[in-house]
Amino acid sequence: MASGKAIDNVYRVTPPSAAKKLRELNYCAHIVHSHIAHFYALAAPDFVVGPTASSKERNILGVIQKVGTEAGLKVINARAAAQRVQQILGGRATHPVSNIPGGVSRRPTKEEADEIKKISKDSVAFAEWSLQLFDTVVLKNKSYVETILSDTYTIETKYMGLVDEKNRLNFYDGVVRVVDEKGKEIVKFAPSDYLSHIAEHTEPWTYIKFPYLKKYGWKGLTLGEDSGIYRAAPLARFNVSDSLATPKAQEHFIRFFETLGGKPVHNTLANHWARLIELLYAAERMVELSNDNEILSDNIRTIPTETPREGVGVVEAPRGTLFHHYKTDTNGIVTDVNLIVATLNNNAAICLSVKKAAQALVHKGKVSEEILNQVEMAFRAYDPCYACSSHSLPGRTPLIINIRNSNGEIIETLTR
Amino acid sequence: MAKPKVAVYWSAACGGCDVKVLDTNEKILDIAAAVDLLFWPIALDFKYKDVEEMADREIDLCIINGGIRNSEQEHIVKLLRRKSKVVAALGACAISGGIPALANLYDAQSILDYVYHKTTSIDNFQGPLPQPEYDAPEGRLTIPKFYDSVFALDQMIDVQYYIPGCPPPPSLIVKALTAFLQGTLPPPPATVAGEGSVCDECPRERNREAKVKKWKRIAQFTPPADTKKCLLDEGFFCLGPATQAGCEALCIKANIPCEGCMGKPQGVTDRGSKMLSYIASLTDASTEEEAKKILNDVVDQAGLLYRFDLPKSLIGGRRKE
């Protein structure tokens, strides 16, 4: 979706309103699918099966065993339905093809639009059911709430996310808003202006870059009000938004901040709760868009007439703000490309979250599998998908913990 | 009888193939019940050491998606090969390199130099490049070595089965797994796909008389929504005739020309040459001069003709300067 918007700008063309609505509808369905997969397959095992359970059970199949096959099927069907919406609107659910410069290549038929309406309504019900489940399993469990609020899983950073003109979260479009550790707005900038605000630092020991706010500069892997390190993804989006644009999600948004001690929330594991509230927001937004008759309009494309040149496109990907920037030759063939991918924004924060969790959980050099998993939980709150954001490299969670004694000698090494 | 043991691995991939395994939806529960899932990094919390501890040939079926781009991936797929009876390549990257392999037009040095020294948001254009071994104050840190080229899986290890697509259609994954469970997989090597080319499952109709005066790109032209009109006849560069069936022509149904993700049809040696002969026969030119002029509109031929299979093409990769 970010590439589609970048290419609109490369060709200097604005899609008609119907095309924008179809794209946002498709994109909200993508958020629904991705958030369901992330929560149920990657986060729920730690909460539903338990953070110290054996790794043989601590997985999506273990979750299904615990909540029952019927509930498991409900999860599977809800995600499948969101994929179906993406297939209708995108041509394919994964790697959609319908975004073209100036609009989309196809509008849904009346029957397809009706199907999307029904799926959207069902998705709202599913999101509410998920929040109910989260309430029962996590929020009503004192020790889980303590874990979420614990210092082990808390770091204070700046936050970044896309908001609309009323400072409300929007996944598809808007301006980038950044707030500080106290929740105060630092800057709001147009996507095309991103190079004035973000730069990337490199280190010889990793393929992954470290984006930071230019205003503060790169001060190393340290936090504090002078640090340029910021976070993106669900928790960050909540911290930069004044409210959510749909009624049911807004109620949960208020409860979220009330429960967790007001804005901004710095508790990394709260990402999971925010993710489920975003699931509800995206589903409600699908209902609004699917009930808009304009999505049946034939006016879905503005044909580009200008010579292509350069463009930036930004969306909120499920795991954070996603920047695409292309320069092309006069044929529209890319000559220069720059991507700042969702999770990449969180690279420095992930390093610091893992460090803090390890320091809090590992005592006297004793590390069990359970402790290792609890350290990994600090990582999983952001993203299971690290290879993507490093653009090319290893498809695994590259976590190695060296346990050292007070002389700095390694006494044990734990690896995934 | 013991359940068959299955492992799933991803190397240089985007995660789309794994999503398609999930997209088998409720069938995944049947599959999970019928097999013992030993390893699946994206979904289950197993570690590399779990694989190392397995006996040789302990895994009955190992499904690998993604191409091979670095030393870690080479190590793990070779390890998995040793631990597995049957290996299946899932998706375009594992089968033929996929989109990441378009980088084979360049070498590792120029890619690393571009990514870490030249992209517009980098703060230090002379900063250090990632080092496979780096001596930090705390000790030696190692990361995988980034190779000069992306390799298809069968350029590294023996592969028995191929399930194509970018991403592969979930129906083909179910078809392959069902055949595996029932013991009805064809003798290897074999591809699990549809019959013929994408044209065979496309709802649009070829007009055998059609000739193309101008090749059009979707950037500046809108393909006809009228599902009767063949996109190639209309002058859109559609790879349908040079692409294996099995995807139900989903992109073309969304009015977008086929990009060829299902790979070349059975019996075709080089898909780019196959496609070019189609294009040549469709182009309405009577002189070489005229043909040249019309074909000037076909830009980025490497990307168009070998988007998913550069390492398996006759041209291979590296641009000769």
Coordinates of N, CA and C in Angstrom, one line a residue, chain A residues 11 33 37 41-42 55-56 58-61 64 69 72-73 76-77 79-80 83 87-88 90-95 97-101 104-107 194-195 198-209 212 218 301 303-308 325 327 330-333 335-340 369 372-373 376 380 384-388 390-396 400 402 404 408 410 415-416, chain B residues 9-17 19-29 32 37 40-50 69-70 72-73 112 114-124 127-134 136-147 165-167 217-223 225 248 250-257 259 261 296-297 299-300 308:
Chain A
Y11 N 4.1 9.6 -10.2 CA 3.4 10.0 -11.4 C 2.6 11.3 -11.2
H33 N -6.5 -9.0 9.3 CA -5.8 -10.3 9.1 C -4.5 -10.4 9.9
A37 N -3.4 -12.7 13.2 CA -2.3 -13.7 13.1 C -1.3 -13.3 14.2
A41 N -1.3 -16.2 17.0 CA -0.3 -17.1 16.7 C 1.0 -16.8 17.5
L42 N 1.2 -15.5 17.8 CA 2.5 -15.1 18.4 C 2.5 -14.6 19.8
S55 N 7.9 -25.2 25.6 CA 7.8 -24.7 24.2 C 7.0 -25.6 23.3
K56 N 6.8 -26.9 23.7 CA 6.1 -27.8 22.9 C 4.6 -27.5 22.9
R58 N 3.6 -24.2 24.0 CA 3.4 -22.7 23.9 C 3.4 -22.2 22.5
N59 N 2.3 -22.6 21.8 CA 2.2 -22.2 20.4 C 0.7 -22.1 20.0
I60 N 0.5 -21.8 18.8 CA -0.9 -21.6 18.3 C -1.8 -22.8 18.5
L61 N -1.1 -24.0 18.3 CA -1.9 -25.2 18.4 C -2.2 -25.4 19.9
I64 N -5.2 -23.3 20.8 CA -6.4 -23.9 20.3 C -6.9 -25.0 21.3
T69 N -11.6 -26.2 20.3 CA -11.5 -26.2 18.8 C -12.5 -25.2 18.2
G72 N -11.1 -21.9 18.4 CA -10.0 -21.9 17.5 C -10.5 -21.7 16.0
L73 N -11.6 -22.4 15.7 CA -12.2 -22.3 14.4 C -12.7 -20.8 14.1
I76 N -9.7 -18.9 13.2 CA -9.3 -19.2 11.8 C -10.2 -18.6 10.8
N77 N -11.5 -18.7 11.1 CA -12.5 -18.2 10.1 C -12.5 -16.6 10.0
R79 N -9.9 -14.7 10.4 CA -8.7 -14.3 9.6 C -8.9 -14.6 8.2
A80 N -9.5 -15.8 7.9 CA -9.8 -16.2 6.5 C -10.8 -15.2 5.9
Q83 N -8.9 -12.2 4.8 CA -8.1 -12.5 3.6 C -9.0 -12.5 2.4
Q87 N -8.6 -10.4 -1.0 CA -8.6 -11.0 -2.4 C -9.6 -10.3 -3.3
I88 N -10.8 -10.0 -2.8 CA -11.7 -9.3 -3.7 C -11.2 -8.0 -4.1
G90 N -8.0 -6.7 -3.7 CA -6.6 -6.6 -4.1 C -6.2 -7.5 -5.2
G91 N -7.2 -8.4 -5.6 CA -6.9 -9.4 -6.6 C -6.3 -10.7 -6.0
R92 N -5.4 -10.5 -5.0 CA -4.9 -11.6 -4.2 C -4.7 -11.0 -2.8
A93 N -4.8 -11.9 -1.8 CA -4.8 -11.5 -0.4 C -3.3 -11.1 0.0
T94 N -2.4 -11.9 -0.4 CA -1.0 -11.6 -0.2 C -0.4 -11.1 -1.5
H95 N 0.5 -10.1 -1.4 CA 1.0 -9.4 -2.6 C -0.1 -9.0 -3.5
V97 N -2.4 -6.9 -6.2 CA -2.0 -6.3 -7.4 C -2.8 -5.1 -7.9
S98 N -3.9 -4.8 -7.2 CA -4.9 -3.9 -7.7 C -4.4 -2.4 -7.6
N99 N -3.4 -2.1 -6.8 CA -3.0 -0.7 -6.8 C -2.2 -0.3 -8.0
I100 N -2.7 0.7 -8.7 CA -1.9 1.2 -9.9 C -1.8 2.7 -9.8
P101 N -0.9 3.3 -10.5 CA -0.7 4.7 -10.3 C -2.1 5.5 -10.6
V104 N -7.1 2.3 -8.5 CA -7.2 0.8 -8.5 C -7.7 0.2 -9.8
S105 N -7.4 -1.1 -10.0 CA -7.6 -1.7 -11.3 C -9.0 -2.2 -11.4
R106 N -9.7 -2.4 -10.3 CA -11.0 -3.0 -10.4 C -11.9 -2.6 -9.2
R107 N -13.2 -2.5 -9.4 CA -14.1 -2.2 -8.3 C -14.8 -3.5 -8.0
Y194 N 9.9 13.4 5.2 CA 10.5 12.5 6.2 C 12.0 12.6 6.4
L195 N 12.7 13.0 5.3 CA 14.2 13.1 5.4 C 14.6 14.2 6.3
I198 N 14.0 12.2 10.0 CA 14.5 10.8 10.3 C 15.8 10.6 9.6
A199 N 16.8 10.0 10.4 CA 18.0 9.6 9.7 C 18.3 8.2 10.3
E200 N 19.2 7.5 9.6 CA 19.6 6.1 10.1 C 21.0 6.0 10.4
H201 N 21.3 5.3 11.6 CA 22.6 5.0 12.0 C 23.0 3.6 11.7
T202 N 24.2 3.3 11.4 CA 24.6 1.9 11.2 C 25.7 1.4 12.2
E203 N 25.7 0.1 12.4 CA 26.7 -0.5 13.3 C 27.3 -1.7 12.5
P204 N 28.6 -2.0 12.8 CA 29.3 -3.1 12.0 C 28.8 -4.5 12.4
W205 N 28.1 -4.6 13.5 CA 27.7 -5.9 14.0 C 26.3 -6.4 13.7
T206 N 25.6 -5.6 12.8 CA 24.3 -5.9 12.5 C 24.0 -5.4 11.1
Y207 N 23.1 -6.2 10.4 CA 22.6 -5.7 9.1 C 21.5 -4.7 9.2
I208 N 20.9 -4.6 10.5 CA 19.8 -3.8 10.7 C 20.2 -2.3 11.1
K209 N 19.5 -1.4 10.4 CA 19.9 0.0 10.7 C 19.1 0.5 11.9
Y212 N 16.5 7.2 13.8 CA 16.4 8.1 15.0 C 15.9 9.4 14.5
W218 N 22.0 10.9 16.9 CA 22.2 9.6 17.4 C 23.1 9.7 18.6
R301 N -10.1 5.5 -11.2 CA -8.7 5.8 -11.6 C -8.5 7.2 -12.3
I303 N -5.9 8.7 -14.8 CA -4.7 8.2 -15.6 C -3.6 9.2 -15.5
P304 N -2.4 8.8 -15.2 CA -1.3 9.8 -15.1 C -1.0 10.3 -16.5
T305 N -0.6 11.6 -16.5 CA -0.2 12.3 -17.8 C 1.1 12.9 -17.7
E306 N 1.6 13.1 -16.5 CA 2.9 13.7 -16.3 C 4.1 12.7 -16.3
T307 N 5.3 13.3 -16.6 CA 6.5 12.4 -16.6 C 6.8 12.0 -15.1
P308 N 7.0 10.7 -14.9 CA 7.3 10.3 -13.6 C 8.6 10.8 -13.1
H325 N 10.2 5.4 -0.7 CA 10.6 6.6 -1.4 C 11.3 6.1 -2.7
K327 N 12.9 7.2 -6.7 CA 13.2 8.1 -7.8 C 13.2 7.2 -9.0
T330 N 12.6 8.7 -16.8 CA 11.4 9.2 -17.4 C 10.4 8.1 -17.8
N331 N 10.9 6.9 -17.8 CA 10.0 5.7 -18.1 C 9.3 5.2 -16.9
G332 N 9.7 5.8 -15.7 CA 9.1 5.3 -14.5 C 9.8 4.1 -13.9
I333 N 11.0 3.8 -14.5 CA 11.8 2.7 -13.9 C 12.6 3.2 -12.7
T335 N 15.3 4.2 -10.2 CA 16.7 4.4 -10.2 C 17.3 4.5 -8.8
D336 N 16.4 4.8 -7.8 CA 16.9 5.0 -6.5 C 15.7 4.7 -5.5
V337 N 16.0 3.9 -4.5 CA 14.9 3.5 -3.6 C 15.3 3.6 -2.2
N338 N 14.5 4.0 -1.3 CA 14.8 4.0 0.1 C 13.5 3.5 0.9
L339 N 13.7 2.6 1.8 CA 12.6 2.1 2.6 C 13.0 2.2 4.0
I340 N 12.0 2.7 4.8 CA 12.2 2.5 6.3 C 11.0 1.7 6.7
E369 N 15.0 -22.2 30.4 CA 14.2 -22.0 29.1 C 13.1 -21.0 29.4
L372 N 14.4 -17.6 29.4 CA 14.8 -17.2 28.0 C 13.5 -16.8 27.3
N373 N 12.4 -17.5 27.5 CA 11.2 -17.2 26.8 C 10.7 -15.8 27.3
E376 N 12.4 -13.2 25.6 CA 11.9 -13.1 24.2 C 10.6 -12.4 24.1
R380 N 8.8 -10.2 21.2 CA 7.6 -10.5 20.4 C 6.5 -9.5 20.5
P384 N 7.4 -10.5 15.2 CA 8.1 -11.7 15.1 C 8.9 -11.7 13.8
C385 N 8.9 -10.7 13.0 CA 9.2 -10.7 11.6 C 10.4 -9.9 11.3
Y386 N 11.5 -10.1 12.1 CA 12.7 -9.3 12.0 C 13.3 -9.2 10.6
A387 N 13.4 -10.4 10.0 CA 14.1 -10.4 8.7 C 13.6 -9.4 7.7
C388 N 12.3 -9.2 7.7 CA 11.7 -8.3 6.7 C 12.3 -6.9 6.9
S390 N 15.1 -6.0 8.1 CA 16.5 -5.8 7.8 C 16.7 -5.9 6.3
H391 N 15.6 -6.0 5.5 CA 15.5 -6.0 4.1 C 15.9 -7.4 3.4
S392 N 16.7 -8.2 4.0 CA 17.1 -9.4 3.3 C 17.5 -10.5 4.2
L393 N 17.8 -10.2 5.4 CA 18.6 -11.2 6.1 C 18.0 -12.2 7.0
P394 N 18.6 -12.8 8.0 CA 18.2 -14.1 8.5 C 16.8 -14.2 9.0
G395 N 16.1 -15.2 8.6 CA 14.7 -15.4 9.0 C 14.6 -16.1 10.3
R396 N 15.0 -15.5 11.4 CA 14.9 -16.1 12.7 C 15.1 -15.0 13.7
I400 N 20.9 -14.4 21.2 CA 21.9 -15.1 21.9 C 22.2 -14.4 23.2
N402 N 24.7 -14.1 26.3 CA 25.9 -14.6 27.0 C 25.8 -14.2 28.5
R404 N 27.6 -13.5 31.9 CA 28.9 -13.3 32.3 C 29.0 -13.2 33.9
G408 N 33.3 -10.4 33.9 CA 33.0 -10.3 32.5 C 33.3 -11.5 31.7
I410 N 32.4 -15.2 30.2 CA 31.2 -15.9 29.8 C 31.1 -17.2 30.6
T415 N 21.2 -19.8 23.1 CA 20.8 -19.3 21.8 C 19.5 -19.9 21.4
R416 N 18.9 -19.2 20.5 CA 17.7 -19.8 19.8 C 18.1 -20.7 18.8
Chain B
Y9 N 10.4 -24.5 7.0 CA 11.5 -23.5 7.2 C 11.4 -22.4 6.2
W10 N 11.8 -21.2 6.6 CA 11.9 -20.1 5.7 C 13.3 -19.5 5.7
S11 N 13.8 -19.3 4.5 CA 15.1 -18.6 4.4 C 15.0 -17.2 3.8
A12 N 15.5 -16.9 2.6 CA 15.4 -15.6 2.0 C 14.0 -15.4 1.5
A13 N 13.0 -15.1 2.4 CA 11.6 -15.0 2.0 C 11.0 -13.9 2.7
C14 N 9.7 -13.6 2.4 CA 9.1 -12.4 3.0 C 8.0 -12.8 4.0
G15 N 7.8 -14.1 4.1 CA 6.7 -14.6 5.1 C 5.4 -14.9 4.4
G16 N 5.3 -14.5 3.1 CA 4.1 -14.7 2.3 C 3.8 -16.2 2.2
C17 N 4.8 -17.0 2.0 CA 4.6 -18.5 1.8 C 4.0 -19.1 3.1
V19 N 2.3 -17.4 5.3 CA 0.9 -16.9 5.4 C 0.0 -17.9 4.6
K20 N 0.5 -18.3 3.4 CA -0.3 -19.2 2.6 C -0.5 -20.6 3.3
V21 N 0.4 -21.0 4.1 CA 0.2 -22.3 4.8 C -0.9 -22.0 5.8
L22 N -0.9 -20.8 6.5 CA -2.0 -20.5 7.4 C -3.3 -20.4 6.6
D23 N -3.2 -19.9 5.3 CA -4.4 -19.7 4.5 C -5.1 -21.0 4.0
T24 N -4.5 -22.1 4.5 CA -5.3 -23.4 4.2 C -6.5 -23.4 5.2
N25 N -6.5 -22.4 6.1 CA -7.6 -22.2 7.0 C -7.9 -23.4 7.9
E26 N -9.2 -23.8 7.8 CA -9.6 -24.9 8.8 C -8.9 -26.2 8.5
K27 N -8.4 -26.3 7.2 CA -7.7 -27.6 6.9 C -6.4 -27.7 7.7
I28 N -5.9 -26.6 8.1 CA -4.6 -26.6 8.9 C -4.8 -27.4 10.2
L29 N -6.0 -27.4 10.7 CA -6.2 -28.2 11.9 C -6.1 -29.7 11.6
A32 N -2.5 -30.5 11.0 CA -1.8 -30.5 12.3 C -2.1 -31.7 13.1
L37 N 4.3 -31.8 13.9 CA 5.1 -30.7 13.4 C 6.3 -30.5 14.3
W40 N 8.9 -25.1 12.8 CA 8.2 -24.2 12.0 C 8.5 -22.8 12.6
P41 N 9.6 -22.2 12.3 CA 10.1 -21.0 13.0 C 9.1 -19.9 13.1
I42 N 8.3 -19.6 12.1 CA 7.4 -18.5 12.1 C 6.2 -18.7 13.1
A43 N 5.8 -20.0 13.3 CA 4.6 -20.2 14.1 C 4.8 -21.0 15.4
L44 N 5.9 -21.8 15.4 CA 6.1 -22.6 16.6 C 7.4 -22.3 17.2
D45 N 7.5 -22.4 18.5 CA 8.7 -22.0 19.2 C 9.7 -23.1 19.3
F46 N 10.3 -23.5 18.2 CA 11.4 -24.5 18.2 C 12.7 -23.8 17.9
K47 N 13.8 -24.3 18.3 CA 15.0 -23.7 18.1 C 15.9 -24.5 17.2
Y48 N 17.0 -23.9 16.6 CA 17.9 -24.7 15.7 C 18.4 -25.9 16.4
K49 N 18.7 -25.8 17.7 CA 19.3 -27.0 18.4 C 18.3 -28.2 18.4
D50 N 17.0 -27.9 18.3 CA 16.0 -29.0 18.2 C 16.3 -29.8 16.9
R69 N 20.5 -16.8 0.5 CA 21.1 -15.5 0.3 C 22.3 -15.3 1.2
N70 N 22.4 -16.2 2.3 CA 23.5 -16.0 3.2 C 24.0 -17.3 3.8
E72 N 24.0 -18.5 6.9 CA 23.1 -19.2 7.8 C 22.1 -20.0 7.1
Q73 N 21.5 -19.4 6.1 CA 20.5 -20.2 5.3 C 21.1 -21.4 4.7
L112 N 25.7 -4.0 -0.7 CA 26.0 -3.5 0.7 C 26.4 -2.0 0.7
Y114 N 25.4 0.2 -1.5 CA 24.2 1.0 -1.8 C 23.4 1.1 -0.5
V115 N 23.1 0.0 0.1 CA 22.2 0.0 1.3 C 22.8 0.8 2.5
Y116 N 24.1 0.6 2.7 CA 24.6 1.2 3.9 C 25.4 2.5 3.7
H117 N 25.6 2.9 2.5 CA 26.4 4.1 2.2 C 25.6 5.1 1.3
K118 N 24.6 4.6 0.6 CA 24.0 5.5 -0.4 C 22.6 5.8 -0.3
T119 N 21.8 5.0 0.5 CA 20.4 5.3 0.6 C 20.2 6.7 1.3
T120 N 19.2 7.4 1.0 CA 19.1 8.8 1.3 C 19.0 9.1 2.8
S121 N 18.5 8.2 3.6 CA 18.4 8.5 5.0 C 19.6 8.1 5.9
I122 N 20.6 7.5 5.2 CA 21.8 7.2 6.0 C 22.5 8.4 6.5
D123 N 23.0 8.3 7.8 CA 23.6 9.6 8.3 C 25.1 9.6 8.1
N124 N 25.7 8.5 7.7 CA 27.2 8.5 7.6 C 27.5 7.7 6.3
G127 N 30.2 5.2 6.8 CA 30.1 4.3 8.0 C 30.6 2.9 7.7
P128 N 30.7 2.1 8.8 CA 31.2 0.7 8.6 C 30.1 -0.1 7.9
L129 N 30.5 -1.1 7.1 CA 29.6 -2.1 6.5 C 29.4 -3.2 7.6
P130 N 28.3 -3.9 7.5 CA 28.1 -5.0 8.5 C 29.3 -6.0 8.3
Q131 N 29.8 -6.5 9.4 CA 31.0 -7.5 9.3 C 30.5 -8.8 9.8
P132 N 30.8 -9.9 9.1 CA 30.4 -11.3 9.6 C 31.0 -11.5 10.9
E133 N 32.2 -11.0 11.2 CA 32.7 -11.2 12.5 C 33.2 -9.8 13.0
Y134 N 32.7 -9.5 14.2 CA 33.1 -8.1 14.7 C 33.5 -8.3 16.2
A136 N 33.7 -6.8 19.4 CA 33.2 -5.7 20.3 C 33.9 -5.8 21.6
P137 N 33.8 -4.8 22.4 CA 34.4 -4.9 23.7 C 33.9 -6.1 24.5
E138 N 32.7 -6.5 24.3 CA 32.1 -7.6 25.1 C 32.5 -8.9 24.5
G139 N 33.1 -9.0 23.4 CA 33.5 -10.2 22.8 C 33.2 -10.2 21.3
R140 N 33.4 -11.4 20.6 CA 33.2 -11.4 19.2 C 31.7 -11.6 18.8
L141 N 31.2 -10.8 17.9 CA 29.8 -10.9 17.5 C 29.9 -11.4 16.1
T142 N 29.0 -12.4 15.8 CA 29.0 -12.9 14.4 C 27.6 -12.8 13.8
I143 N 27.6 -12.5 12.5 CA 26.3 -12.5 11.8 C 26.6 -13.2 10.5
P144 N 25.5 -13.7 9.8 CA 25.7 -14.5 8.6 C 26.4 -13.7 7.5
K145 N 27.2 -14.4 6.7 CA 27.8 -13.8 5.5 C 26.8 -13.6 4.4
F146 N 26.8 -12.4 3.9 CA 25.9 -12.1 2.8 C 26.5 -12.5 1.4
Y147 N 25.9 -13.3 0.7 CA 26.5 -13.9 -0.5 C 26.4 -12.9 -1.7
G165 N 4.5 -20.4 -7.0 CA 3.7 -19.2 -6.8 C 4.3 -18.2 -5.9
C166 N 4.0 -17.0 -6.1 CA 4.4 -15.9 -5.2 C 3.3 -15.0 -4.8
P167 N 2.5 -15.4 -3.8 CA 2.7 -16.6 -3.0 C 2.0 -17.8 -3.6
R217 N 1.9 0.0 -20.9 CA 2.1 -0.3 -19.5 C 1.0 0.2 -18.6
I218 N 0.7 -0.6 -17.5 CA -0.4 -0.2 -16.7 C -0.2 1.1 -16.0
A219 N 1.0 1.6 -15.9 CA 1.3 2.9 -15.3 C 0.5 3.9 -16.1
Q220 N 0.4 3.8 -17.4 CA -0.2 4.9 -18.1 C -1.5 4.5 -18.9
F221 N -1.8 3.2 -18.8 CA -3.1 2.8 -19.5 C -3.9 1.9 -18.6
T222 N -5.2 1.9 -18.8 CA -6.0 1.0 -17.9 C -6.4 -0.2 -18.7
P223 N -6.0 -1.4 -18.2 CA -6.4 -2.6 -18.9 C -7.9 -2.8 -18.9
A225 N -11.7 -3.8 -18.3 CA -12.4 -4.5 -17.3 C -13.3 -5.6 -18.0
E248 N -5.4 -20.0 -10.9 CA -6.7 -19.5 -11.3 C -6.7 -18.1 -11.9
L250 N -5.8 -15.2 -10.9 CA -6.3 -14.2 -10.0 C -6.0 -12.8 -10.4
C251 N -4.7 -12.6 -10.8 CA -4.3 -11.2 -11.1 C -5.1 -10.7 -12.3
I252 N -5.2 -11.6 -13.4 CA -5.8 -11.2 -14.6 C -7.3 -10.9 -14.3
K253 N -7.9 -11.6 -13.4 CA -9.3 -11.3 -13.0 C -9.4 -10.0 -12.4
A254 N -8.3 -9.5 -11.8 CA -8.4 -8.1 -11.2 C -7.9 -7.1 -12.2
N255 N -7.9 -7.5 -13.5 CA -7.5 -6.6 -14.6 C -6.0 -6.2 -14.6
I256 N -5.2 -7.1 -14.0 CA -3.7 -6.8 -14.0 C -3.0 -8.0 -14.8
P257 N -2.1 -7.6 -15.7 CA -1.4 -8.7 -16.5 C -0.7 -9.6 -15.6
E259 N 2.3 -11.6 -14.0 CA 3.7 -11.2 -13.9 C 4.6 -12.5 -13.9
C261 N 4.5 -15.3 -11.7 CA 5.0 -15.9 -10.4 C 4.9 -17.4 -10.3
N296 N 10.6 -0.7 -28.3 CA 11.2 0.3 -27.5 C 10.4 0.6 -26.2
D297 N 9.1 0.4 -26.4 CA 8.2 0.6 -25.3 C 8.2 -0.5 -24.2
V299 N 10.1 -1.7 -21.6 CA 11.3 -1.4 -20.8 C 11.5 -2.3 -19.6
D300 N 12.8 -2.4 -19.1 CA 13.1 -3.2 -18.0 C 12.9 -4.7 -18.3
F308 N 10.8 -13.6 -11.5 CA 10.8 -14.6 -10.4 C 11.9 -15.7 -10.6

